[in-house]
Coordinates of C-alpha atoms in Angstrom, one line a residue:
M1460 CA 0.0 0.0 0.0
T1461 CA 1.4 3.4 -1.0
E1462 CA 0.0 6.9 -0.8
E1463 CA -0.6 6.8 -4.5
N1464 CA -3.0 3.8 -4.4
I1465 CA -5.0 5.1 -1.4
Y1466 CA -8.2 6.9 -2.5
D1467 CA -10.1 9.5 -0.6
I1468 CA -13.6 8.0 -1.3
T1469 CA -14.5 4.6 -2.6
I1470 CA -18.1 4.3 -3.9
V1471 CA -19.5 0.8 -4.0
G1472 CA -21.9 0.7 -6.8
G1473 CA -22.0 2.3 -10.2
G1474 CA -25.7 2.9 -10.7
P1475 CA -27.3 6.4 -10.9
V1476 CA -26.9 7.3 -7.3
G1477 CA -23.3 6.1 -7.1
L1478 CA -22.5 8.1 -10.3
F1479 CA -23.8 11.2 -8.9
A1480 CA -22.0 10.7 -5.7
S1481 CA -18.7 10.2 -7.6
F1482 CA -19.4 13.4 -9.6
Y1483 CA -20.0 15.4 -6.4
A1484 CA -17.0 14.0 -4.7
G1485 CA -14.9 14.9 -7.7
L1486 CA -16.5 18.4 -7.6
R1487 CA -15.3 18.6 -4.0
G1488 CA -11.7 17.7 -5.3
M1489 CA -11.7 14.1 -3.9
K1490 CA -9.6 11.2 -5.4
V1491 CA -12.6 8.7 -6.3
K1492 CA -12.8 5.0 -7.1
I1493 CA -16.0 3.3 -8.1
I1494 CA -16.2 -0.4 -7.8
E1495 CA -19.1 -1.9 -9.8
S1496 CA -20.1 -5.6 -10.3
L1497 CA -21.4 -5.2 -13.7
S1498 CA -19.3 -4.9 -16.9
E1499 CA -20.7 -1.3 -17.4
L1500 CA -21.8 1.7 -15.5
G1501 CA -25.4 2.8 -15.0
G1502 CA -26.9 0.0 -12.8
Q1503 CA -30.4 -1.5 -13.2
P1504 CA -31.9 1.4 -15.1
A1505 CA -29.3 1.2 -17.9
V1506 CA -29.2 -2.5 -18.1
L1507 CA -32.8 -3.7 -17.5
Y1508 CA -34.8 -0.8 -19.0
P1509 CA -32.7 1.7 -21.0
E1510 CA -35.8 2.8 -23.1
K1511 CA -38.1 3.1 -20.1
V1512 CA -39.1 6.8 -19.6
I1513 CA -38.6 8.2 -16.0
Y1514 CA -40.7 11.2 -15.1
D1515 CA -39.6 12.2 -11.5
I1516 CA -36.0 13.3 -12.2
P1517 CA -35.7 17.1 -11.3
A1518 CA -35.5 19.4 -14.3
Y1519 CA -36.3 16.5 -16.7
P1520 CA -40.0 16.3 -17.5
A1521 CA -39.3 12.9 -19.2
I1522 CA -36.0 11.1 -19.8
T1523 CA -35.2 7.5 -20.6
A1524 CA -33.2 5.4 -18.2
G1525 CA -30.5 5.0 -20.7
Q1526 CA -30.2 8.7 -21.5
L1527 CA -30.1 9.5 -17.7
S1528 CA -27.2 7.0 -17.2
E1529 CA -25.4 8.5 -20.2
N1530 CA -25.8 12.1 -18.7
L1531 CA -24.5 10.8 -15.3
I1532 CA -21.5 9.1 -16.8
K1533 CA -20.7 12.3 -18.7
Q1534 CA -20.7 14.2 -15.5
V1535 CA -18.3 11.8 -13.9
E1536 CA -16.1 12.2 -17.0
R1537 CA -15.5 15.8 -16.0
F1538 CA -13.2 14.7 -13.3
E1539 CA -11.8 11.7 -15.0
D1540 CA -8.2 12.6 -14.0
R1541 CA -9.1 11.9 -10.2
T1542 CA -11.7 9.1 -10.8
T1543 CA -10.9 5.4 -11.2
I1544 CA -13.5 2.9 -12.4
C1545 CA -13.3 -0.8 -11.6
L1546 CA -15.9 -2.9 -13.4
K1547 CA -16.8 -6.6 -12.8
E1548 CA -15.7 -6.4 -9.2
E1549 CA -17.7 -7.4 -6.3
V1550 CA -16.9 -6.2 -2.8
Q1551 CA -16.4 -9.2 -0.5
T1552 CA -15.0 -7.7 2.7
F1553 CA -13.4 -4.5 4.0
E1554 CA -11.7 -3.7 7.3
K1555 CA -10.0 -0.5 8.6
K1556 CA -6.5 -0.5 9.9
D1557 CA -4.7 2.7 11.0
G1558 CA -7.4 4.9 9.5
I1559 CA -7.4 3.2 6.0
F1560 CA -9.9 0.8 4.7
S1561 CA -8.7 -2.4 2.9
I1562 CA -11.3 -3.4 0.5
Q1563 CA -11.2 -6.9 -0.8
T1564 CA -13.1 -7.7 -4.0
N1565 CA -13.2 -10.8 -6.2
K1566 CA -10.3 -9.4 -8.2
A1567 CA -8.1 -7.2 -6.2
E1568 CA -7.4 -5.3 -3.0
H1569 CA -8.3 -1.6 -2.8
F1570 CA -7.5 1.1 -0.3
S1571 CA -9.6 4.2 0.8
K1572 CA -10.0 6.7 3.5
A1573 CA -13.8 6.5 3.4
I1574 CA -16.5 4.2 1.7
I1575 CA -19.8 5.3 0.4
I1576 CA -22.1 2.3 -0.2
A1577 CA -24.5 2.8 -3.2
C1578 CA -25.0 -0.8 -4.4
G1579 CA -28.8 -0.7 -4.3
N1580 CA -30.3 -4.1 -3.4
G1581 CA -27.0 -5.8 -3.7
A1582 CA -24.6 -6.9 -6.3
F1583 CA -26.3 -7.0 -9.7
A1584 CA -25.4 -9.7 -12.2
P1585 CA -26.8 -11.5 -15.3
R1586 CA -28.0 -15.0 -15.0
P1587 CA -25.6 -17.0 -17.2
L1588 CA -26.2 -20.3 -19.1
G1589 CA -24.3 -22.2 -16.5
L1590 CA -22.2 -23.9 -19.1
E1591 CA -18.5 -24.9 -19.0
D1592 CA -16.1 -22.3 -20.5
E1593 CA -19.0 -19.7 -20.8
A1594 CA -16.9 -17.1 -18.9
N1595 CA -14.2 -17.5 -21.8
Y1596 CA -16.5 -15.8 -24.3
A1597 CA -18.2 -13.1 -22.1
D1598 CA -17.7 -9.7 -23.2
N1599 CA -16.3 -10.9 -26.6
N1600 CA -19.2 -12.2 -28.7
L1601 CA -21.4 -13.5 -25.8
Y1602 CA -23.7 -10.8 -24.5
Y1603 CA -25.9 -10.6 -21.5
N1604 CA -27.4 -7.3 -22.3
V1605 CA -27.5 -5.4 -25.6
H1606 CA -27.7 -1.7 -26.3
Q1607 CA -26.8 -1.2 -29.9
V1608 CA -27.8 -3.1 -33.1
E1609 CA -24.5 -2.4 -35.0
P1610 CA -22.4 -5.2 -33.6
F1611 CA -24.8 -7.7 -35.0
I1612 CA -25.4 -6.4 -38.6
G1613 CA -24.7 -9.3 -41.1
K1614 CA -24.0 -11.8 -38.3
N1615 CA -25.5 -15.2 -37.4
V1616 CA -27.2 -14.5 -34.1
V1617 CA -28.4 -17.1 -31.5
I1618 CA -30.5 -15.7 -28.6
C1619 CA -31.4 -17.8 -25.6
G1620 CA -34.4 -16.8 -23.6
G1621 CA -38.2 -16.4 -23.7
G1622 CA -39.1 -13.1 -22.1
D1623 CA -39.6 -9.6 -23.6
S1624 CA -36.0 -8.8 -23.9
A1625 CA -35.2 -11.9 -25.9
V1626 CA -38.1 -11.5 -28.2
D1627 CA -37.7 -7.7 -28.6
W1628 CA -34.1 -8.2 -29.7
A1629 CA -35.0 -11.1 -32.0
N1630 CA -37.5 -8.5 -33.8
M1631 CA -35.0 -5.6 -33.8
L1632 CA -32.1 -7.8 -35.2
E1633 CA -34.1 -9.8 -37.7
P1634 CA -34.0 -7.1 -40.4
V1635 CA -30.2 -6.5 -40.2
A1636 CA -28.6 -9.8 -39.1
A1637 CA -27.7 -12.6 -41.4
S1638 CA -29.9 -15.0 -39.4
V1639 CA -31.5 -14.9 -35.9
T1640 CA -32.3 -18.1 -34.0
V1641 CA -34.1 -18.0 -30.7
V1642 CA -33.8 -21.0 -28.3
H1643 CA -36.3 -21.4 -25.5
R1644 CA -36.9 -24.1 -23.0
R1645 CA -40.7 -23.9 -23.5
D1646 CA -43.1 -23.7 -26.3
A1647 CA -44.8 -20.7 -24.9
F1648 CA -43.0 -17.4 -24.6
R1649 CA -43.4 -15.0 -21.6
A1650 CA -43.1 -11.9 -23.9
H1651 CA -46.0 -9.5 -24.9
E1652 CA -48.3 -11.4 -27.4
H1653 CA -47.9 -8.9 -30.2
S1654 CA -44.2 -9.1 -30.1
V1655 CA -44.3 -12.9 -30.1
E1656 CA -46.7 -12.8 -33.2
L1657 CA -44.2 -10.4 -34.9
M1658 CA -41.4 -12.9 -34.3
K1659 CA -43.3 -15.8 -35.5
D1660 CA -44.3 -14.0 -38.8
S1661 CA -40.7 -13.1 -39.5
S1662 CA -37.6 -15.1 -40.6
V1663 CA -36.5 -15.7 -37.1
K1664 CA -35.9 -19.4 -36.5
I1665 CA -37.6 -20.6 -33.3
M1666 CA -36.1 -23.7 -31.4
T1667 CA -38.5 -24.9 -28.7
P1668 CA -38.5 -26.6 -26.3
Y1669 CA -34.7 -26.7 -26.2
V1670 CA -32.0 -26.1 -23.7
P1671 CA -28.3 -25.1 -24.2
I1672 CA -25.8 -27.8 -23.2
A1673 CA -22.5 -26.7 -24.5
I1674 CA -20.5 -23.8 -26.1
A1675 CA -17.6 -24.4 -28.6
G1676 CA -15.2 -21.7 -29.8
E1677 CA -11.6 -20.6 -30.1
N1678 CA -9.5 -17.4 -29.2
G1679 CA -12.3 -16.1 -26.9
Q1680 CA -15.0 -16.2 -29.6
A1681 CA -18.0 -18.5 -29.4
R1682 CA -18.6 -20.3 -32.6
S1683 CA -21.4 -22.8 -31.9
L1684 CA -24.0 -23.6 -29.4
R1685 CA -25.1 -27.2 -28.9
I1686 CA -28.9 -27.5 -27.8
Q1687 CA -30.9 -30.5 -26.6
K1688 CA -34.6 -31.0 -27.0
I1689 CA -36.4 -31.3 -23.7
K1690 CA -36.8 -34.9 -22.3
E1691 CA -35.2 -36.2 -25.5
E1692 CA -31.7 -37.2 -26.7
E1693 CA -31.8 -35.1 -29.8
T1694 CA -29.1 -32.4 -30.0
I1695 CA -28.4 -29.7 -32.7
E1696 CA -25.3 -27.7 -33.2
L1697 CA -26.1 -24.1 -34.0
P1698 CA -23.2 -22.2 -35.7
L1699 CA -23.0 -18.5 -34.7
D1700 CA -21.2 -15.3 -34.8
A1701 CA -22.9 -13.7 -31.7
L1702 CA -24.7 -15.3 -28.8
I1703 CA -27.2 -13.3 -26.7
V1704 CA -28.2 -14.7 -23.2
S1705 CA -31.3 -13.1 -22.1
F1706 CA -32.2 -14.9 -18.9
G1707 CA -32.5 -11.8 -16.9
F1708 CA -30.5 -10.4 -14.0
S1709 CA -30.3 -11.1 -10.3
T1710 CA -29.4 -9.2 -7.2
N1711 CA -27.9 -10.6 -3.9
N1712 CA -26.4 -9.2 -0.9
K1713 CA -24.6 -12.3 0.2
N1714 CA -21.5 -10.3 1.1
L1715 CA -23.4 -7.8 3.3
K1716 CA -23.1 -10.1 6.2
N1717 CA -19.2 -9.8 6.0
W1718 CA -19.2 -6.0 6.1
N1719 CA -19.7 -5.7 10.0
L1720 CA -22.5 -3.2 9.6
D1721 CA -25.9 -2.9 11.1
Y1722 CA -28.4 -4.0 8.6
K1723 CA -31.6 -5.8 8.0
R1724 CA -32.3 -7.9 4.9
N1725 CA -30.6 -5.8 2.1
R1726 CA -30.7 -2.4 3.8
I1727 CA -27.9 -0.8 5.9
F1728 CA -29.0 1.4 8.7
V1729 CA -27.8 5.0 8.6
D1730 CA -28.3 8.0 10.8
Q1731 CA -29.5 11.5 9.6
V1732 CA -26.1 12.2 7.8
L1733 CA -26.1 8.7 6.0
K1734 CA -23.3 7.4 8.4
T1735 CA -23.5 3.6 9.1
S1736 CA -22.6 1.8 12.3
M1737 CA -18.9 2.1 11.3
D1738 CA -17.0 5.4 11.2
G1739 CA -16.0 6.4 7.7
V1740 CA -18.6 4.3 5.9
Y1741 CA -21.8 5.8 4.6
A1742 CA -24.8 4.4 2.6
I1743 CA -27.1 6.1 0.2
G1744 CA -29.8 5.2 -2.3
D1745 CA -31.6 2.0 -2.0
A1746 CA -28.8 0.6 0.2
A1747 CA -29.6 2.9 3.0
A1748 CA -32.4 2.4 5.5
Y1749 CA -34.0 5.2 7.8
L1750 CA -37.4 6.0 9.0
E1751 CA -40.0 7.1 6.5
K1752 CA -37.5 6.9 3.6
A1753 CA -38.9 7.5 0.0
D1754 CA -37.3 5.0 -2.3
L1755 CA -36.7 7.1 -5.3
I1756 CA -33.8 7.9 -7.5
A1757 CA -34.3 11.5 -6.7
T1758 CA -34.0 10.6 -2.9
G1759 CA -30.7 9.0 -3.6
F1760 CA -29.5 12.0 -5.6
G1761 CA -30.1 14.2 -2.6
E1762 CA -28.4 11.9 -0.2
A1763 CA -25.3 11.7 -2.2
P1764 CA -23.9 15.3 -1.4
T1765 CA -24.6 14.7 2.3
A1766 CA -22.7 11.5 2.4
V1767 CA -19.8 12.9 0.4
N1768 CA -19.6 16.1 2.6
E1769 CA -19.7 14.0 5.7
A1770 CA -17.0 11.7 4.4
I1771 CA -14.8 14.7 3.7
K1772 CA -15.3 16.1 7.3
Y1773 CA -14.3 12.6 8.5
I1774 CA -11.2 12.3 6.3
Y1775 CA -10.0 15.9 6.7
P1776 CA -11.5 17.2 10.0
D1777 CA -9.0 20.1 10.2
R1778 CA -9.8 21.6 6.9
D1779 CA -12.3 24.4 6.1
N1780 CA -15.0 22.1 4.8
R1781 CA -17.7 24.7 4.1
I1782 CA -19.9 23.7 1.1
V1783 CA -19.3 25.8 -2.0
H1784 CA -21.8 26.0 -4.9
S1785 CA -20.7 24.4 -8.2
T1786 CA -20.8 27.8 -10.0
S1787 CA -17.9 28.8 -7.9
L1788 CA -16.0 25.6 -8.4
I1789 CA -16.3 25.0 -12.2
K1790 CA -15.3 27.6 -14.7
D1791 CA -15.9 26.4 -18.3

């Protein structure tokens, strides 16, 4: 551990509230690190419902979840010289020694003077196929969530899943991909009936009831998916250029019990300044619990500056920590 790799504030969670906390900490001159369990920033709004319109964000009569995430990331980028982002890392434990927190994730050890927990209902991760070697192809040509059509133009695409996301992407990619095949374990789909009818009337090849049993590929690229018909021995090898796994996402707080904080279920108890039961650790957004809390993104946005300012007072108690308006701090 050196002074160079010790951060002022480490934010656990890169969703909307964590992103705004990072921006505000940067605005206050802090050296910030974000630790996010997903492979991208934005949290559940960006991954699960990017096209969903949100109406209760101040100054935005209507904004999609995807655009909101993009705007928040752009805010964070203003202070990219003092912000480090660690993706696909899940905080397992942390402990304080000589005033510095040692934060252990599934990949590395991080050091910080204060921690702000903004992980919502827990670590957020896609549900995988559960096949051997699956991880070798993730983030290459195996996708758990999709934002753009471009990577699939002219490609042979296989989609696993039977919900709205799987069917919607099948319909969206069908006009531009070389081929689209949907694999689902049931004959009936859970998606909206109209979307299913559109898919059935298109060139999309529907394979039901089948389940994936093996992936094959080379150099980090999946090249085929073997599927098996339910309750039968029949198997089929599907060649592919891109594989989309649309089984949804899950949250869990299995590591919360190792953090030595007062909590109940997936919420951490905080006081009026968002401080947890451990000095130097704060919680905001859906991760924080207090009396009569309104569970809204806007509430989390309001909590972020309070937690950051309290963390700064904790880290640098001898400084003049009076709050200054952003118009005085930023000169474009």
